[in-house]
Short mmCIF file of C-alpha atoms and ligand atoms in Angstrom, two decimals:
data_model
loop_
_atom_site.label_atom_id
_atom_site.label_comp_id
_atom_site.label_asym_id
_atom_site.label_seq_id
_atom_site.Cartn_x
_atom_site.Cartn_y
_atom_site.Cartn_z
CA MET X 1 -22.14 35.92 65.39
CA LYS X 2 -24.38 32.89 65.74
CA ASP X 3 -26.79 34.58 63.46
CA LEU X 4 -24.07 35.08 60.85
CA LYS X 5 -22.91 31.47 61.07
CA SER X 6 -26.37 30.06 60.45
CA LYS X 7 -26.88 32.48 57.60
CA ILE X 8 -23.70 31.24 55.94
CA GLU X 9 -24.84 27.68 56.48
CA GLN X 10 -28.17 28.53 54.89
CA TYR X 11 -26.50 30.21 51.89
CA ARG X 12 -24.12 27.30 51.44
CA LYS X 13 -26.99 24.83 51.30
CA GLU X 14 -28.85 26.97 48.80
CA PHE X 15 -25.71 27.40 46.78
CA GLU X 16 -25.02 23.66 46.54
CA GLU X 17 -28.54 23.12 45.31
CA ALA X 18 -28.42 25.98 42.86
CA VAL X 19 -25.03 24.98 41.49
CA SER X 20 -26.24 21.49 40.68
CA GLU X 21 -29.00 23.01 38.56
CA VAL X 22 -26.75 25.20 36.42
CA ARG X 23 -26.67 23.99 32.82
CA ASP X 24 -25.20 26.90 30.88
CA SER X 25 -23.04 30.00 31.14
CA ALA X 26 -26.07 32.30 31.48
CA ALA X 27 -27.30 30.44 34.55
CA LEU X 28 -23.75 30.43 35.86
CA GLN X 29 -23.52 34.21 35.54
CA LYS X 30 -26.84 34.63 37.31
CA LEU X 31 -25.66 32.54 40.23
CA ARG X 32 -22.38 34.42 40.37
CA ASN X 33 -24.26 37.73 40.56
CA LEU X 34 -26.55 36.42 43.25
CA TYR X 35 -23.63 35.52 45.50
CA LEU X 36 -20.73 37.67 44.46
CA SER X 37 -22.18 40.88 43.06
CA ARG X 38 -20.30 43.69 44.81
CA LYS X 39 -23.35 45.61 45.93
CA LYS X 40 -26.24 43.23 46.22
CA GLY X 41 -24.61 39.81 46.40
CA TYR X 42 -25.12 37.60 49.44
CA VAL X 43 -21.43 37.75 50.28
CA ALA X 44 -21.55 41.57 50.18
CA GLY X 45 -24.55 41.37 52.54
CA LEU X 46 -22.55 39.20 54.91
CA MET X 47 -19.73 41.73 54.85
CA ASP X 48 -22.18 44.48 55.79
CA GLN X 49 -23.35 42.37 58.66
CA LEU X 50 -19.74 41.82 59.73
CA LYS X 51 -19.36 45.52 60.27
CA THR X 52 -22.12 45.44 62.91
CA LEU X 53 -20.37 42.81 65.00
CA PRO X 54 -18.33 43.62 68.09
CA ASN X 55 -14.61 43.93 67.38
CA GLU X 56 -13.55 40.71 69.13
CA ALA X 57 -15.92 38.62 66.93
CA LYS X 58 -14.86 40.24 63.67
CA ARG X 59 -11.77 38.15 63.03
CA ASP X 60 -13.47 34.75 63.25
CA ALA X 61 -16.52 35.93 61.38
CA GLY X 62 -14.37 37.45 58.65
CA GLN X 63 -12.60 34.17 58.22
CA LEU X 64 -15.88 32.28 57.92
CA ILE X 65 -17.10 34.67 55.26
CA ASN X 66 -13.85 34.44 53.32
CA THR X 67 -13.84 30.66 53.36
CA PHE X 68 -17.40 30.67 52.10
CA LYS X 69 -16.51 33.18 49.36
CA ASP X 70 -13.50 31.11 48.28
CA HIS X 71 -15.67 28.03 48.14
CA ILE X 72 -18.21 29.73 45.91
CA GLN X 73 -15.55 31.15 43.63
CA ALA X 74 -13.85 27.78 43.27
CA GLU X 75 -17.11 25.97 42.50
CA LEU X 76 -18.16 28.54 39.91
CA GLN X 77 -14.73 28.43 38.29
CA LYS X 78 -14.91 24.64 38.03
CA LEU X 79 -18.27 24.89 36.36
CA GLN X 80 -17.01 27.53 33.96
CA ASP X 81 -14.04 25.33 32.96
CA THR X 82 -16.37 22.45 32.24
CA PHE X 83 -18.54 24.62 30.01
CA GLN X 84 -15.52 25.84 28.10
CA LYS X 85 -14.31 22.30 27.43
CA GLN X 86 -17.77 21.27 26.31
CA LYS X 87 -17.87 24.22 23.96
CA LYS X 88 -14.64 23.06 22.31
CA TYR X 89 -15.92 19.51 22.09
CA VAL X 90 -19.19 20.56 20.51
CA LYS X 91 -17.19 22.47 17.90
CA ALA X 92 -15.08 19.38 17.08
CA VAL X 93 -18.10 17.26 16.29
CA ASP X 94 -20.19 19.84 14.50
CA LEU X 95 -22.30 17.47 12.43
CA THR X 96 -23.30 20.17 10.00
CA LEU X 97 -19.74 20.47 8.68
CA PRO X 98 -18.74 18.39 5.63
CA GLY X 99 -16.80 15.27 6.67
CA THR X 100 -13.07 14.83 6.25
CA LYS X 101 -12.46 12.64 3.20
CA CYS X 102 -10.51 9.53 4.06
CA TYR X 103 -8.89 7.41 1.35
CA TRP X 104 -8.13 3.82 2.06
CA GLY X 105 -4.91 2.47 0.63
CA ALA X 106 -5.25 0.23 -2.43
CA PRO X 107 -2.89 -2.22 -4.12
CA HIS X 108 -0.91 -0.80 -7.03
CA PRO X 109 -2.41 -1.71 -10.44
CA LEU X 110 0.69 -3.76 -11.29
CA ARG X 111 0.30 -5.72 -8.07
CA VAL X 112 -3.35 -6.40 -8.85
CA PHE X 113 -2.40 -7.56 -12.34
CA GLN X 114 0.48 -9.71 -11.08
CA GLU X 115 -1.84 -11.43 -8.64
CA LYS X 116 -4.29 -12.12 -11.43
CA MET X 117 -1.49 -13.84 -13.38
CA GLU X 118 -0.29 -15.72 -10.31
CA ASP X 119 -3.79 -17.03 -9.58
CA ILE X 120 -3.99 -18.74 -12.98
CA PHE X 121 -0.66 -20.50 -12.45
CA LEU X 122 -1.52 -21.44 -8.87
CA ARG X 123 -4.65 -23.11 -10.23
CA MET X 124 -2.39 -25.19 -12.52
CA GLY X 125 -0.32 -26.38 -9.56
CA PHE X 126 2.60 -23.94 -9.84
CA SER X 127 4.16 -22.43 -6.73
CA ILE X 128 5.79 -19.02 -6.37
CA GLU X 129 9.55 -18.52 -5.92
CA ASP X 130 11.69 -15.49 -5.27
CA GLY X 131 15.33 -14.49 -5.72
CA PRO X 132 17.74 -11.59 -5.17
CA GLU X 133 17.61 -8.44 -7.29
CA ILE X 134 21.37 -7.97 -7.03
CA GLU X 135 22.87 -10.96 -8.81
CA THR X 136 26.25 -12.35 -9.70
CA ASP X 137 27.37 -12.65 -13.29
CA TYR X 138 27.25 -16.41 -12.79
CA TYR X 139 23.51 -16.63 -12.09
CA ASN X 140 22.40 -13.87 -14.44
CA PHE X 141 24.46 -15.10 -17.42
CA GLU X 142 26.97 -17.88 -17.10
CA ALA X 143 24.85 -20.62 -15.57
CA LEU X 144 22.19 -19.70 -18.13
CA ASN X 145 24.63 -20.65 -20.86
CA PHE X 146 25.88 -17.20 -21.81
CA PRO X 147 29.66 -17.65 -22.04
CA PRO X 148 31.75 -14.58 -21.09
CA HIS X 149 31.86 -12.08 -23.97
CA HIS X 150 29.14 -13.95 -25.86
CA PRO X 151 27.30 -11.45 -28.10
CA ALA X 152 23.92 -12.62 -26.77
CA ARG X 153 24.74 -10.69 -23.59
CA ASP X 154 24.35 -7.49 -25.57
CA ASP X 155 20.61 -8.08 -25.77
CA TRP X 156 20.42 -7.39 -22.06
CA ASP X 157 21.60 -3.85 -21.31
CA THR X 158 23.09 -4.62 -17.97
CA LEU X 159 23.63 -2.31 -15.01
CA TYR X 160 26.85 -3.57 -13.43
CA ILE X 161 27.78 -2.83 -9.82
CA ASN X 162 31.30 -4.19 -10.27
CA ASP X 163 32.94 -6.89 -12.41
CA ASP X 164 30.99 -9.62 -10.72
CA LEU X 165 27.82 -8.03 -9.30
CA LEU X 166 24.96 -6.61 -11.32
CA LEU X 167 21.26 -5.76 -11.12
CA ARG X 168 19.51 -8.78 -12.58
CA THR X 169 18.34 -8.15 -16.12
CA HIS X 170 15.72 -10.90 -16.04
CA THR X 171 14.10 -13.30 -13.58
CA SER X 172 15.80 -16.30 -15.25
CA PRO X 173 18.68 -16.49 -12.68
CA VAL X 174 16.10 -17.67 -10.15
CA GLN X 175 15.61 -20.77 -12.36
CA ILE X 176 19.20 -21.71 -11.53
CA ARG X 177 18.90 -20.89 -7.83
CA VAL X 178 15.79 -23.05 -7.50
CA MET X 179 17.21 -25.98 -9.52
CA GLU X 180 20.35 -25.94 -7.37
CA LYS X 181 18.21 -26.51 -4.29
CA LYS X 182 15.27 -28.58 -5.53
CA LYS X 183 15.21 -31.62 -7.72
CA PRO X 184 12.40 -32.34 -10.20
CA PRO X 185 9.48 -32.28 -10.36
CA ILE X 186 9.70 -28.48 -10.45
CA ARG X 187 6.75 -26.31 -11.37
CA ILE X 188 7.29 -22.68 -10.40
CA ILE X 189 6.66 -19.08 -11.35
CA ILE X 190 8.98 -16.24 -10.35
CA PRO X 191 7.52 -12.74 -10.37
CA GLY X 192 9.89 -9.88 -9.62
CA LYS X 193 11.72 -6.69 -10.50
CA VAL X 194 14.37 -6.60 -13.21
CA PHE X 195 16.66 -3.78 -14.30
CA ARG X 196 18.08 -2.66 -17.62
CA LYS X 197 20.09 0.30 -18.78
CA GLU X 198 17.22 1.96 -20.61
CA THR X 199 16.22 5.57 -21.02
CA PRO X 200 12.59 5.83 -19.93
CA ASP X 201 10.10 6.25 -22.77
CA PRO X 202 6.49 5.13 -23.27
CA THR X 203 7.49 1.47 -23.59
CA HIS X 204 10.77 1.28 -21.65
CA ALA X 205 11.83 1.78 -18.05
CA PRO X 206 15.10 1.05 -16.26
CA MET X 207 13.12 -1.08 -13.79
CA PHE X 208 10.18 -3.23 -14.66
CA PHE X 209 8.52 -6.50 -13.66
CA GLN X 210 8.80 -9.93 -15.19
CA MET X 211 7.21 -13.26 -14.49
CA GLU X 212 9.30 -16.31 -15.15
CA GLY X 213 7.99 -19.85 -15.39
CA LEU X 214 9.88 -23.12 -15.11
CA VAL X 215 8.75 -26.73 -15.33
CA VAL X 216 11.20 -29.65 -15.10
CA ASP X 217 10.05 -33.24 -14.86
CA LEU X 218 10.17 -36.61 -16.60
CA GLY X 219 8.91 -36.52 -20.18
CA ILE X 220 8.18 -32.77 -20.52
CA THR X 221 7.81 -31.80 -24.17
CA PHE X 222 7.16 -28.71 -26.27
CA ALA X 223 3.50 -29.76 -26.29
CA ASP X 224 3.40 -29.17 -22.52
CA LEU X 225 4.88 -25.71 -23.03
CA LYS X 226 2.30 -24.90 -25.68
CA GLY X 227 -0.61 -26.30 -23.68
CA THR X 228 0.41 -24.42 -20.52
CA LEU X 229 0.84 -21.08 -22.28
CA ASP X 230 -2.34 -21.59 -24.28
CA PHE X 231 -4.31 -22.20 -21.09
CA PHE X 232 -2.69 -19.25 -19.31
CA LEU X 233 -3.11 -16.74 -22.14
CA LYS X 234 -6.72 -17.70 -22.78
CA ALA X 235 -7.56 -17.49 -19.07
CA MET X 236 -5.84 -14.12 -18.92
CA PHE X 237 -7.19 -12.55 -22.12
CA HIS X 238 -10.48 -14.33 -22.71
CA ASN X 239 -10.91 -17.43 -24.80
CA LYS X 240 -11.25 -15.63 -28.11
CA ILE X 241 -7.59 -14.70 -28.67
CA LYS X 242 -5.33 -16.45 -31.15
CA ILE X 243 -1.81 -17.45 -30.17
CA ARG X 244 1.25 -17.91 -32.36
CA PHE X 245 4.78 -19.16 -31.71
CA ARG X 246 7.69 -17.66 -33.67
CA PRO X 247 11.15 -19.26 -33.67
CA SER X 248 13.62 -17.25 -31.63
CA PHE X 249 16.86 -17.57 -29.71
CA PHE X 250 17.77 -17.57 -26.02
CA PRO X 251 21.02 -19.14 -24.82
CA PHE X 252 19.22 -21.01 -22.02
CA THR X 253 16.42 -22.59 -24.10
CA GLU X 254 16.56 -24.79 -27.16
CA PRO X 255 14.44 -24.60 -29.20
CA SER X 256 13.26 -21.10 -28.30
CA ALA X 257 10.20 -19.16 -29.30
CA GLU X 258 8.59 -15.79 -28.98
CA VAL X 259 4.87 -15.89 -28.37
CA ASP X 260 2.38 -13.40 -29.78
CA ILE X 261 -1.32 -13.04 -29.15
CA SER X 262 -3.83 -11.50 -31.54
CA CYS X 263 -4.43 -7.81 -30.83
CA THR X 264 -7.48 -7.57 -28.57
CA VAL X 265 -7.83 -3.87 -29.33
CA CYS X 266 -8.26 -3.92 -33.13
CA ASN X 267 -8.30 -7.65 -33.88
CA GLY X 268 -5.94 -6.97 -36.78
CA LYS X 269 -8.47 -4.74 -38.48
CA LYS X 270 -6.87 -1.33 -38.02
CA ASP X 271 -3.74 -0.37 -39.97
CA ASP X 272 -2.83 2.40 -37.53
CA CYS X 273 -3.69 0.55 -34.30
CA ARG X 274 -1.63 2.11 -31.50
CA VAL X 275 -1.26 -1.21 -29.69
CA CYS X 276 -0.19 -3.63 -32.43
CA GLY X 277 0.98 -1.12 -35.02
CA GLY X 278 -1.40 -2.66 -37.55
CA THR X 279 0.25 -6.10 -37.54
CA GLY X 280 -2.64 -7.69 -35.61
CA TRP X 281 -0.21 -9.37 -33.19
CA VAL X 282 1.35 -8.35 -29.89
CA GLU X 283 4.47 -10.02 -28.53
CA ILE X 284 3.77 -11.28 -25.04
CA LEU X 285 6.61 -13.55 -23.96
CA GLY X 286 9.76 -15.51 -24.63
CA ALA X 287 9.88 -19.26 -24.04
CA GLY X 288 11.54 -22.52 -24.92
CA MET X 289 12.71 -25.95 -23.78
CA VAL X 290 15.36 -25.73 -21.06
CA ASP X 291 18.75 -26.14 -22.75
CA PRO X 292 20.41 -29.45 -21.69
CA GLN X 293 23.53 -27.48 -20.78
CA VAL X 294 21.55 -25.47 -18.20
CA LEU X 295 20.32 -28.70 -16.60
CA LYS X 296 23.91 -29.97 -16.51
CA ASN X 297 25.00 -26.76 -14.80
CA VAL X 298 22.71 -27.58 -11.87
CA ASN X 299 23.44 -31.32 -11.84
CA ILE X 300 20.13 -32.43 -13.26
CA ASP X 301 20.56 -35.27 -15.77
CA PRO X 302 19.29 -34.01 -19.19
CA GLU X 303 19.05 -37.61 -20.40
CA LYS X 304 16.41 -38.26 -17.76
CA TYR X 305 14.69 -34.91 -17.25
CA SER X 306 13.49 -32.20 -19.57
CA GLY X 307 11.70 -28.94 -19.02
CA PHE X 308 10.40 -25.70 -20.39
CA ALA X 309 10.73 -22.10 -19.32
CA PHE X 310 9.06 -18.84 -20.22
CA GLY X 311 9.35 -15.21 -19.25
CA MET X 312 7.03 -12.27 -19.76
CA GLY X 313 6.87 -8.61 -18.84
CA ILE X 314 4.18 -7.90 -16.28
CA ASP X 315 4.08 -4.14 -17.02
CA ARG X 316 3.97 -4.75 -20.78
CA THR X 317 1.13 -7.21 -20.47
CA ALA X 318 -0.78 -4.94 -18.08
CA MET X 319 -0.37 -2.02 -20.53
CA PHE X 320 -1.84 -4.17 -23.22
CA GLU X 321 -4.73 -5.40 -21.09
CA TYR X 322 -5.66 -1.97 -19.69
CA GLN X 323 -4.66 -0.08 -22.87
CA ILE X 324 -2.28 2.21 -21.02
CA PRO X 325 -0.29 4.23 -23.56
CA ASP X 326 2.73 5.03 -21.38
CA MET X 327 4.58 2.67 -19.04
CA ARG X 328 5.85 5.57 -16.95
CA LEU X 329 2.32 6.15 -15.64
CA PHE X 330 2.79 3.07 -13.45
CA TYR X 331 5.73 4.64 -11.65
CA GLU X 332 4.76 8.29 -11.35
CA ASN X 333 2.36 7.48 -8.52
CA ASP X 334 -0.20 10.02 -9.56
CA LEU X 335 -3.07 9.03 -7.29
CA ARG X 336 -5.67 9.93 -9.94
CA PHE X 337 -4.16 7.18 -12.11
CA ILE X 338 -3.59 4.65 -9.33
CA ARG X 339 -7.17 4.99 -8.02
CA GLU X 340 -8.59 4.11 -11.42
CA PHE X 341 -7.49 0.56 -10.74
CA SER X 342 -8.13 0.14 -7.03
CA ARG X 343 -10.24 -2.86 -6.18
CA LYS X 344 -13.58 -1.60 -5.00
N1 LIG J 401 14.66 -14.10 -19.73
C1 LIG J 401 14.14 -13.81 -21.05
C2 LIG J 401 14.08 -12.29 -21.23
O1 LIG J 401 14.26 -11.56 -20.30
C3 LIG J 401 12.76 -14.40 -21.26
C4 LIG J 401 12.78 -15.90 -21.26
C5 LIG J 401 12.58 -16.59 -20.08
C6 LIG J 401 12.98 -16.61 -22.42
C7 LIG J 401 12.57 -17.98 -20.09
C8 LIG J 401 12.96 -17.99 -22.44
C9 LIG J 401 12.75 -18.66 -21.27
O2 LIG J 401 13.88 -11.80 -22.32
#
């Protein structure tokens, strides 16, 4: 019995040492065989020895052997589990596999373009304002000097929610909202979504973006309007472009103008130019001096103050700049298109 006890002690010591040396499954298997092999393993040897003991010693000795066996089995199992986990881990970071492609998000091309426009106005001392996309008839039309049933309203194909609420057809209602709250000097731009009852085609969409501008102060004249737009358009489209003002009509500006720039694609030299249609000019925006009636509507004295306003389509201008043939491409969210414009 004593002999058996010291043998177990000896084996245990050897086992602890051996187990700490095991680095792979092959070594693990070897150790398992050494101790647990049914015929030649150390534990089997101990069992043989057990048989030679007197009956009264067998129970205690058997227990000792079993405890030892359990210990070995548990230790080997632990080691095996560790190897299995490592195997999985090694598979997960197999450096020979091609990497997983990861795309970073990028601003939408229209956003990039809008920010480019904003930056030019911010440099001129403008600040950015915002207003609701669901508007009342008052702000979208009436305060802007469109009387009810006035035919000029027909130029804006309006999506009505009910008799009074509508989706704003232009960013001009924000002019009124700002002038109600702030008194001159006012120098703002208003980028945002607008909505019209349009069937989508290459140059129309039921939702698109506009950028409004408004300046109201003492002594503002048409020369200020011209100078501001001239600076903006040249900064936006390079200094070489020509700019022309054509007389036009908007109920909220008087006089009013539409502004064209020379076609940067063909320079007026191609009769079948897809961008300007051979005219050499591309319409970029509507503008004018704020109508005195509009100033009255927001309690600003038109005898003292004057101002100018302008509005342009962001999508339209971006199409022109990037030579995109179809406006719908902006909204289809085809990543192949969007990524063309991502800032690197
Ligand atoms: N709101 C006009 C439009 O949508 C553009 C405009 C803005 C014209 C400001 C004059 C002054 O067409």
